[in-house]
PDB file of C-alpha atoms in Angstrom:
ATOM      1  CA  MET A 100     193.705 -36.448 203.669  1.00  0.00           C
ATOM      2  CA  ALA A 101     190.353 -38.252 203.370  1.00  0.00           C
ATOM      3  CA  ILE A 102     188.532 -35.126 204.519  1.00  0.00           C
ATOM      4  CA  LYS A 103     190.229 -32.946 201.888  1.00  0.00           C
ATOM      5  CA  ILE A 104     189.129 -35.097 198.939  1.00  0.00           C
ATOM      6  CA  PRO A 105     185.345 -34.703 199.572  1.00  0.00           C
ATOM      7  CA  ALA A 106     185.840 -30.973 200.127  1.00  0.00           C
ATOM      8  CA  LEU A 107     187.737 -30.644 196.848  1.00  0.00           C
ATOM      9  CA  LEU A 108     185.130 -32.734 195.046  1.00  0.00           C
ATOM     10  CA  PHE A 109     182.313 -30.574 196.412  1.00  0.00           C
ATOM     11  CA  ALA A 110     184.143 -27.370 195.438  1.00  0.00           C
ATOM     12  CA  SER A 111     184.793 -28.727 191.947  1.00  0.00           C
ATOM     13  CA  LEU A 112     181.139 -29.624 191.457  1.00  0.00           C
ATOM     14  CA  GLY A 113     180.155 -26.146 192.596  1.00  0.00           C
ATOM     15  CA  LEU A 114     182.460 -24.535 190.053  1.00  0.00           C
ATOM     16  CA  ILE A 115     181.165 -26.787 187.298  1.00  0.00           C
ATOM     17  CA  SER A 116     177.570 -25.847 188.056  1.00  0.00           C
ATOM     18  CA  LEU A 117     178.444 -22.126 188.213  1.00  0.00           C
ATOM     19  CA  SER A 118     180.264 -22.273 184.901  1.00  0.00           C
ATOM     20  CA  SER A 119     177.731 -24.469 183.158  1.00  0.00           C
ATOM     21  CA  CYS A 120     177.465 -23.844 179.469  1.00  0.00           C
ATOM     22  CA  ASN A 121     174.836 -21.478 178.118  1.00  0.00           C
ATOM     23  CA  GLY A 122     175.210 -23.075 174.704  1.00  0.00           C
ATOM     24  CA  SER A 123     171.502 -23.218 173.924  1.00  0.00           C
ATOM     25  CA  SER A 124     171.147 -19.422 174.179  1.00  0.00           C
ATOM     26  CA  ILE A 125     174.333 -18.874 172.180  1.00  0.00           C
ATOM     27  CA  ASP A 126     173.207 -21.317 169.492  1.00  0.00           C
ATOM     28  CA  THR A 127     169.870 -19.499 169.274  1.00  0.00           C
ATOM     29  CA  ILE A 128     171.541 -16.100 168.795  1.00  0.00           C
ATOM     30  CA  LYS A 129     173.921 -17.516 166.170  1.00  0.00           C
ATOM     31  CA  ALA A 130     170.982 -19.068 164.301  1.00  0.00           C
ATOM     32  CA  MET A 131     168.989 -15.819 164.427  1.00  0.00           C
ATOM     33  CA  GLU A 132     171.946 -14.017 162.876  1.00  0.00           C
ATOM     34  CA  SER A 133     172.511 -16.534 160.073  1.00  0.00           C
ATOM     35  CA  ASN A 134     169.109 -17.771 158.836  1.00  0.00           C
ATOM     36  CA  TYR A 135     165.369 -17.097 158.961  1.00  0.00           C
ATOM     37  CA  ASP A 136     164.418 -20.373 160.686  1.00  0.00           C
ATOM     38  CA  ASN A 137     163.190 -18.563 163.808  1.00  0.00           C
ATOM     39  CA  GLU A 138     160.664 -16.346 161.995  1.00  0.00           C
ATOM     40  CA  ASP A 139     157.474 -16.103 164.102  1.00  0.00           C
ATOM     41  CA  LYS A 140     158.901 -18.619 166.578  1.00  0.00           C
ATOM     42  CA  SER A 141     159.193 -18.201 170.311  1.00  0.00           C
ATOM     43  CA  ILE A 142     162.777 -18.285 171.565  1.00  0.00           C
ATOM     44  CA  THR A 143     164.195 -18.367 175.083  1.00  0.00           C
ATOM     45  CA  LEU A 144     167.526 -16.874 176.124  1.00  0.00           C
ATOM     46  CA  ILE A 145     169.324 -16.797 179.479  1.00  0.00           C
ATOM     47  CA  GLY A 146     171.381 -13.675 180.141  1.00  0.00           C
ATOM     48  CA  GLU A 147     171.065 -10.053 181.188  1.00  0.00           C
ATOM     49  CA  PHE A 148     169.683  -6.867 179.706  1.00  0.00           C
ATOM     50  CA  ASP A 149     172.017  -4.110 178.625  1.00  0.00           C
ATOM     51  CA  ALA A 150     171.277  -0.452 178.007  1.00  0.00           C
ATOM     52  CA  PRO A 151     170.199   0.143 174.410  1.00  0.00           C
ATOM     53  CA  LEU A 152     172.047   2.123 171.802  1.00  0.00           C
ATOM     54  CA  PHE A 153     169.746   4.980 170.869  1.00  0.00           C
ATOM     55  CA  THR A 154     169.556   8.739 170.829  1.00  0.00           C
ATOM     56  CA  PHE A 155     166.942  10.730 172.652  1.00  0.00           C
ATOM     57  CA  SER A 156     164.423  12.404 170.411  1.00  0.00           C
ATOM     58  CA  SER A 157     160.889  13.505 171.186  1.00  0.00           C
ATOM     59  CA  GLY A 158     160.452  11.282 174.202  1.00  0.00           C
ATOM     60  CA  LYS A 159     157.107  10.087 172.816  1.00  0.00           C
ATOM     61  CA  SER A 160     158.213   6.552 172.028  1.00  0.00           C
ATOM     62  CA  THR A 161     156.295   3.785 173.785  1.00  0.00           C
ATOM     63  CA  PHE A 162     158.941   1.084 173.179  1.00  0.00           C
ATOM     64  CA  ILE A 163     162.712   0.732 173.581  1.00  0.00           C
ATOM     65  CA  PRO A 164     164.834  -1.772 171.609  1.00  0.00           C
ATOM     66  CA  MET A 165     166.995  -3.287 174.377  1.00  0.00           C
ATOM     67  CA  ASN A 166     170.058  -5.498 174.063  1.00  0.00           C
ATOM     68  CA  PHE A 167     170.180  -8.899 175.756  1.00  0.00           C
ATOM     69  CA  VAL A 168     173.658 -10.262 176.513  1.00  0.00           C
ATOM     70  CA  VAL A 169     174.420 -13.984 176.766  1.00  0.00           C
ATOM     71  CA  LYS A 170     177.703 -15.431 178.029  1.00  0.00           C
ATOM     72  CA  SER A 171     178.960 -18.933 177.378  1.00  0.00           C
ATOM     73  CA  SER A 172     179.635 -19.390 181.112  1.00  0.00           C
ATOM     74  CA  ALA A 173     179.640 -17.446 184.359  1.00  0.00           C
ATOM     75  CA  PHE A 174     183.395 -16.891 184.116  1.00  0.00           C
ATOM     76  CA  SER A 175     183.635 -16.204 180.386  1.00  0.00           C
ATOM     77  CA  SER A 176     184.325 -12.819 178.832  1.00  0.00           C
ATOM     78  CA  GLU A 177     182.930 -14.040 175.504  1.00  0.00           C
ATOM     79  CA  LYS A 178     179.544 -12.397 174.923  1.00  0.00           C
ATOM     80  CA  PHE A 179     176.775 -12.761 172.367  1.00  0.00           C
ATOM     81  CA  THR A 180     174.153 -10.049 172.063  1.00  0.00           C
ATOM     82  CA  ALA A 181     170.575 -10.272 170.886  1.00  0.00           C
ATOM     83  CA  THR A 182     169.689  -6.813 169.664  1.00  0.00           C
ATOM     84  CA  SER A 183     166.277  -5.246 169.229  1.00  0.00           C
ATOM     85  CA  VAL A 184     164.492  -6.901 172.143  1.00  0.00           C
ATOM     86  CA  ILE A 185     161.452  -4.648 171.963  1.00  0.00           C
ATOM     87  CA  LEU A 186     160.128  -3.724 175.411  1.00  0.00           C
ATOM     88  CA  PRO A 187     157.266  -1.365 176.200  1.00  0.00           C
ATOM     89  CA  ILE A 188     158.173   1.620 178.365  1.00  0.00           C
ATOM     90  CA  GLY A 189     156.420   1.765 181.703  1.00  0.00           C
ATOM     91  CA  THR A 190     155.900   0.249 185.103  1.00  0.00           C
ATOM     92  CA  ASN A 191     153.783  -2.707 183.982  1.00  0.00           C
ATOM     93  CA  LYS A 192     155.049  -6.291 183.944  1.00  0.00           C
ATOM     94  CA  ASN A 193     157.577  -7.120 181.185  1.00  0.00           C
ATOM     95  CA  ASN A 194     158.393  -3.448 180.620  1.00  0.00           C
ATOM     96  CA  VAL A 195     161.481  -1.259 180.731  1.00  0.00           C
ATOM     97  CA  LEU A 196     161.681   2.003 182.599  1.00  0.00           C
ATOM     98  CA  PHE A 197     164.339   4.666 182.448  1.00  0.00           C
ATOM     99  CA  GLU A 198     164.687   7.455 184.943  1.00  0.00           C
ATOM    100  CA  ILE A 199     166.879  10.129 183.444  1.00  0.00           C
ATOM    101  CA  PRO A 200     166.754  13.826 184.366  1.00  0.00           C
ATOM    102  CA  MET A 201     165.669  16.032 181.453  1.00  0.00           C
ATOM    103  CA  ASP A 202     169.038  17.806 181.238  1.00  0.00           C
ATOM    104  CA  GLN A 203     171.123  14.603 181.341  1.00  0.00           C
ATOM    105  CA  LYS A 204     172.616  13.743 177.938  1.00  0.00           C
ATOM    106  CA  LYS A 205     174.423  10.491 178.747  1.00  0.00           C
ATOM    107  CA  TYR A 206     172.960   7.423 180.362  1.00  0.00           C
ATOM    108  CA  SER A 207     174.221   4.224 181.920  1.00  0.00           C
ATOM    109  CA  LEU A 208     172.842   0.995 183.355  1.00  0.00           C
ATOM    110  CA  LYS A 209     171.947   2.769 186.609  1.00  0.00           C
ATOM    111  CA  ASP A 210     169.313   4.788 184.716  1.00  0.00           C
ATOM    112  CA  PHE A 211     167.418   1.708 183.460  1.00  0.00           C
ATOM    113  CA  TYR A 212     165.071  -0.717 185.172  1.00  0.00           C
ATOM    114  CA  VAL A 213     163.377  -3.872 183.954  1.00  0.00           C
ATOM    115  CA  VAL A 214     159.989  -4.821 185.363  1.00  0.00           C
ATOM    116  CA  ASP A 215     159.801  -8.622 185.314  1.00  0.00           C
ATOM    117  CA  ASN A 216     156.774 -10.890 184.914  1.00  0.00           C
ATOM    118  CA  THR A 217     155.985 -10.629 188.644  1.00  0.00           C
ATOM    119  CA  GLY A 218     156.044  -6.814 188.612  1.00  0.00           C
ATOM    120  CA  GLU A 219     159.413  -6.484 190.370  1.00  0.00           C
ATOM    121  CA  LYS A 220     161.379  -3.390 189.272  1.00  0.00           C
ATOM    122  CA  ILE A 221     165.081  -4.289 188.977  1.00  0.00           C
ATOM    123  CA  ASN A 222     167.927  -1.898 188.199  1.00  0.00           C
ATOM    124  CA  LEU A 223     170.121  -3.060 185.290  1.00  0.00           C
ATOM    125  CA  GLU A 224     173.252  -2.088 187.209  1.00  0.00           C
ATOM    126  CA  LYS A 225     172.634  -5.156 189.439  1.00  0.00           C
ATOM    127  CA  HIS A 226     173.445  -7.428 186.448  1.00  0.00           C
ATOM    128  CA  THR A 227     170.562  -9.770 187.228  1.00  0.00           C
ATOM    129  CA  THR A 228     170.293 -12.931 185.119  1.00  0.00           C
ATOM    130  CA  TYR A 229     166.969 -13.362 183.329  1.00  0.00           C
ATOM    131  CA  LYS A 230     165.165 -15.935 181.274  1.00  0.00           C
ATOM    132  CA  MET A 231     163.803 -13.896 178.381  1.00  0.00           C
ATOM    133  CA  THR A 232     161.214 -15.390 176.037  1.00  0.00           C
ATOM    134  CA  GLY A 233     159.918 -13.631 172.927  1.00  0.00           C
ATOM    135  CA  THR A 234     158.856 -13.975 169.306  1.00  0.00           C
ATOM    136  CA  VAL A 235     161.356 -13.344 166.485  1.00  0.00           C
ATOM    137  CA  HIS A 236     160.426 -11.261 163.428  1.00  0.00           C
ATOM    138  CA  TYR A 237     162.844 -10.553 160.571  1.00  0.00           C
ATOM    139  CA  THR A 238     162.427  -7.139 158.965  1.00  0.00           C
ATOM    140  CA  GLU A 239     163.689  -8.434 155.603  1.00  0.00           C
ATOM    141  CA  LEU A 240     160.795 -10.920 155.376  1.00  0.00           C
ATOM    142  CA  GLU A 241     158.331  -8.018 155.397  1.00  0.00           C
ATOM    143  CA  LYS A 242     159.506  -7.137 151.874  1.00  0.00           C
ATOM    144  CA  PRO A 243     158.277  -8.858 148.708  1.00  0.00           C
ATOM    145  CA  GLU A 244     160.441 -11.915 147.999  1.00  0.00           C
ATOM    146  CA  SER A 245     161.947 -10.353 144.864  1.00  0.00           C
ATOM    147  CA  GLU A 246     163.257  -7.376 146.895  1.00  0.00           C
ATOM    148  CA  ARG A 247     164.792  -9.290 149.824  1.00  0.00           C
ATOM    149  CA  ASP A 248     168.467  -9.322 150.691  1.00  0.00           C
ATOM    150  CA  ASN A 249     168.924 -12.917 151.847  1.00  0.00           C
ATOM    151  CA  THR A 250     172.034 -11.937 153.800  1.00  0.00           C
ATOM    152  CA  ASN A 251     170.182  -9.405 155.994  1.00  0.00           C
ATOM    153  CA  PHE A 252     169.159 -11.087 159.244  1.00  0.00           C
ATOM    154  CA  ASN A 253     168.078  -7.995 161.175  1.00  0.00           C
ATOM    155  CA  TYR A 254     165.341  -8.999 163.584  1.00  0.00           C
ATOM    156  CA  LYS A 255     163.104  -7.780 166.366  1.00  0.00           C
ATOM    157  CA  ILE A 256     162.059  -9.830 169.373  1.00  0.00           C
ATOM    158  CA  THR A 257     158.547  -8.923 170.524  1.00  0.00           C
ATOM    159  CA  ASN A 258     155.933 -10.238 172.970  1.00  0.00           C
ATOM    160  CA  VAL A 259     158.707 -10.506 175.557  1.00  0.00           C
ATOM    161  CA  ILE A 260     158.265 -12.217 178.915  1.00  0.00           C
ATOM    162  CA  ILE A 261     160.961 -11.495 181.510  1.00  0.00           C
ATOM    163  CA  GLU A 262     161.634 -13.937 184.357  1.00  0.00           C
ATOM    164  CA  LYS A 263     164.412 -13.722 186.916  1.00  0.00           C
ATOM    165  CA  ASP A 264     166.535 -16.836 186.477  1.00  0.00           C
TER     166      ASP A 264
END
């Protein structure tokens, strides 16, 4: 019986560390969606990139607004999404790359790659966890103060640095 207790304790500690709270990232996303306090500030989130919601047009765009998904724990189905994480398209560090045949109309995670800060190209279908750091800009604050809708918290995250966590 004495041998079982340390094994159970070790297993419990392992589960606790795997399911550790990602509250800081969630709190940051909630704040970005409810006030302008993060304007021109650098934020850090832990999560994974998701394929963006966009339609193909001319193909001349040099940036893609990606989604970044944060979960409260490793075993949670509850998700929070930072939208409009603006990544340059290409094979350079901190870029996004998509490889889609010209005649393909639909896309999925398997068609997208993130190039991290070390230059490693990683397919989004692998569901890799990243530490993403970037600067928040609210589109509403670009308007004159008299024309602003103080309930519109649409933002863009730019100057993104992508690190595997």
